[in-house]
C-alpha cells in the first residue's frame, strides 16, 4: 500500500495531478480544494488511499490526514464509492464536510455530483456519531472559507497522527480556544 507521496507537481488535470517522485510519475485523484491549492512545479506531499478493484487501480490524494480519514469513513458507507466521496470532499474543506455531517446537513452533502438525497441521508445516519461534535453549528451556508479552517486541520492532523480517532480528536479540540497557536491547542487537547 502507498501511504503518502512527496514530489513535484508536473501536470494538473481536471480531477487529478501528476506528481513526480524521483522520476516516476503518479497520477493522484484529488478533491477540488487540494487541486486549487497546488501549482505546477510545487513540491508537495499527499497522503494517499490506494484503491484496487477488478478493473483498475487508483490513487486518491489528500493534503491532510483528517481528509484521508474522512474519505475512508465515507467509502465505508454502503453504495458510496470513491468517486462520489471525492465529489463530497470537493464541496469545501474537510472541516466543512465534517461539520455538515455532524450537523445532519444532508442538503449540503446532496450537492455533490453523483450523490442523491437518499445517499446523503445514509451518510448522515452512518457517520454522524463517528465524525465527532461539530466545531460550529448551523447550516453549511454559514461555514467559513477554507482559509479560516487551516489551523483546525493542522491540530486535528497532529492528534490523528498521534493515534486518536477522528471523533475523539475533534471532541478534544472542540474544548480548546481555536485562536491559540497550533502547538498550544494540541497540548491542551491532550490534557483533556
Coordinates of C-alpha atoms in Angstrom, one line a residue:
X1 CA 0.0 0.0 0.0
X2 CA 1.2 3.5 -0.8
X3 CA 0.7 5.7 2.4
X4 CA 1.9 9.0 1.0
X5 CA 3.8 10.6 -1.8
X6 CA 6.2 13.5 -1.7
X7 CA 7.3 15.0 -5.0
X8 CA 6.9 17.8 -7.6
X9 CA 3.6 18.5 -9.4
X10 CA 4.3 18.1 -13.1
X11 CA 0.7 18.2 -14.6
X12 CA -2.7 19.3 -13.4
X13 CA -5.7 17.5 -14.9
X14 CA -9.4 18.3 -14.3
X15 CA -9.7 16.0 -11.3
X16 CA -6.1 14.8 -10.6
X17 CA -2.5 15.8 -10.6
X18 CA 0.7 14.0 -11.8
X19 CA 3.3 14.0 -9.1
X20 CA 6.9 13.2 -10.0
X21 CA 8.6 11.2 -7.3
X22 CA 12.3 10.6 -8.2
X23 CA 11.5 10.2 -11.9
X24 CA 8.3 8.2 -11.5
X25 CA 5.0 10.0 -12.3
X26 CA 2.0 9.0 -10.2
X27 CA -1.5 10.2 -11.1
X28 CA -3.3 11.1 -8.0
X29 CA -7.1 11.9 -7.9
X30 CA -7.6 14.9 -5.6
X31 CA -10.6 16.9 -4.3
X32 CA -11.1 20.4 -5.7
X33 CA -9.7 22.3 -2.7
X34 CA -6.4 20.4 -3.0
X35 CA -6.3 20.8 -6.8
X36 CA -6.7 24.6 -6.4
X37 CA -4.0 24.7 -3.7
X38 CA -1.2 23.2 -5.8
X39 CA 0.6 24.7 -8.7
X40 CA 2.9 23.2 -11.4
X41 CA 6.4 22.9 -10.0
X42 CA 5.3 22.8 -6.4
X43 CA 7.0 20.3 -4.1
X44 CA 4.1 18.7 -2.2
X45 CA 3.0 15.8 0.0
X46 CA -0.2 13.9 -0.4
X47 CA -1.5 11.2 2.0
X48 CA -2.9 8.5 -0.3
X49 CA -5.5 5.8 -0.4
X50 CA -4.7 3.1 -2.9
X51 CA -8.0 1.6 -4.3
X52 CA -7.6 -1.7 -6.1
X53 CA -10.6 -3.1 -8.0
X54 CA -11.0 -5.8 -10.6
X55 CA -10.6 -3.4 -13.5
X56 CA -8.5 -0.6 -12.1
X57 CA -6.0 0.8 -9.5
X58 CA -6.4 4.4 -8.4
X59 CA -4.6 6.6 -6.0
X60 CA -6.6 9.2 -4.1
X61 CA -4.6 12.0 -2.5
X62 CA -5.3 14.3 0.4
X63 CA -3.3 17.2 1.9
X64 CA -4.2 16.2 5.4
X65 CA -4.6 13.0 7.5
X66 CA -8.0 14.3 8.6
X67 CA -9.2 14.4 4.9
X68 CA -7.9 10.9 4.3
X69 CA -9.7 9.6 7.4
X70 CA -12.9 11.3 6.4
X71 CA -12.5 9.7 2.9
X72 CA -12.1 6.3 4.4
X73 CA -15.2 6.8 6.6
X74 CA -17.3 7.9 3.6
X75 CA -16.3 5.0 1.4
X76 CA -17.3 2.6 4.2
X77 CA -20.9 3.8 3.8
X78 CA -22.9 1.3 1.6
X79 CA -23.3 2.5 -2.0
X80 CA -20.9 5.4 -1.6
X81 CA -17.8 4.8 -3.8
X82 CA -14.5 6.7 -4.1
X83 CA -15.7 9.0 -7.0
X84 CA -18.8 10.1 -5.1
X85 CA -16.7 10.6 -2.0
X86 CA -14.3 12.8 -3.9
X87 CA -17.3 14.9 -5.1
X88 CA -18.4 15.3 -1.5
X89 CA -14.9 16.3 -0.4
X90 CA -14.8 18.8 -3.3
X91 CA -17.8 20.7 -1.7
X92 CA -15.4 22.6 0.7
X93 CA -12.7 22.0 3.2
X94 CA -12.5 18.8 5.2
X95 CA -13.9 20.6 8.2
X96 CA -16.8 21.9 6.2
X97 CA -17.8 18.4 5.2
X98 CA -17.2 17.0 8.7
X99 CA -19.4 19.8 10.2
X100 CA -22.1 19.2 7.6
X101 CA -22.3 15.5 8.7
X102 CA -22.1 16.4 12.4
X103 CA -24.9 19.0 11.9
X104 CA -27.0 16.5 9.9
X105 CA -27.0 18.8 6.9
X106 CA -27.9 16.3 4.2
X107 CA -28.7 19.1 1.7
X108 CA -25.1 20.2 1.7
X109 CA -23.9 16.6 1.1
X110 CA -26.5 16.1 -1.7
X111 CA -25.0 19.0 -3.7
X112 CA -22.1 16.7 -4.6
X113 CA -22.2 15.2 -8.1
X114 CA -23.4 11.6 -8.1
X115 CA -24.8 11.8 -4.6
X116 CA -28.6 11.9 -4.2
X117 CA -30.8 12.8 -1.3
X118 CA -31.1 9.2 -0.1
X119 CA -27.3 8.6 -0.2
X120 CA -26.7 11.9 1.6
X121 CA -29.2 10.8 4.3
X122 CA -27.5 7.4 4.6
X123 CA -24.1 9.1 5.0
X124 CA -25.5 11.3 7.8
X125 CA -27.1 8.3 9.6
X126 CA -24.0 6.1 9.3
X127 CA -21.3 8.7 10.1
X128 CA -22.9 11.3 12.4
X129 CA -21.7 9.6 15.6
X130 CA -18.3 8.8 14.1
X131 CA -17.2 12.3 12.9
X132 CA -17.3 14.0 16.3
X133 CA -19.1 17.0 17.6
X134 CA -19.5 20.0 15.2
X135 CA -16.9 22.7 15.8
X136 CA -19.5 25.2 14.7
X137 CA -23.3 24.9 14.5
X138 CA -25.7 25.8 11.8
X139 CA -26.1 25.0 8.1
X140 CA -23.2 24.8 5.6
X141 CA -24.2 28.2 4.1
X142 CA -22.8 29.7 7.4
X143 CA -19.5 27.9 7.2
X144 CA -16.3 29.9 6.8
X145 CA -13.9 29.6 3.8
X146 CA -11.1 27.1 3.5
X147 CA -8.6 29.7 4.6
X148 CA -10.2 30.0 8.0
X149 CA -10.0 26.3 8.8
X150 CA -6.4 25.6 8.1
X151 CA -5.3 26.0 11.7
X152 CA -8.1 23.5 12.8
X153 CA -6.8 21.0 10.3
X154 CA -3.2 21.2 11.5
X155 CA -4.1 20.5 15.1
X156 CA -6.6 17.8 14.1
X157 CA -3.9 16.2 11.8
X158 CA -1.4 16.1 14.7
X159 CA -3.9 14.4 17.0
X160 CA -4.8 11.8 14.3
X161 CA -1.1 11.2 13.7
X162 CA -0.7 10.5 17.4
X163 CA -3.3 7.8 17.0
X164 CA -6.5 9.4 18.1
X165 CA -9.7 8.5 16.2
X166 CA -11.2 11.5 14.3
X167 CA -14.2 11.7 16.6
X168 CA -12.1 11.8 19.8
X169 CA -9.6 14.3 18.3
X170 CA -12.5 16.6 17.2
X171 CA -14.1 16.4 20.6
X172 CA -10.8 17.2 22.4
X173 CA -10.2 20.2 20.1
X174 CA -13.8 21.5 20.5
X175 CA -13.0 22.4 24.1
X176 CA -9.9 24.4 23.1
X177 CA -9.8 28.0 22.0
X178 CA -9.2 28.0 18.2
X179 CA -7.3 31.3 18.4
X180 CA -4.4 29.7 20.2
X181 CA -1.2 28.6 18.4
X182 CA -1.4 25.0 17.0
X183 CA 1.1 23.6 19.4
X184 CA -0.8 25.0 22.4
X185 CA -4.1 23.7 21.1
X186 CA -2.6 20.2 20.8
X187 CA -1.1 20.3 24.4
X188 CA -4.5 21.5 25.8
X189 CA -6.4 18.8 23.8
X190 CA -4.1 16.1 25.1
X191 CA -4.7 17.3 28.7
X192 CA -8.5 16.9 28.1

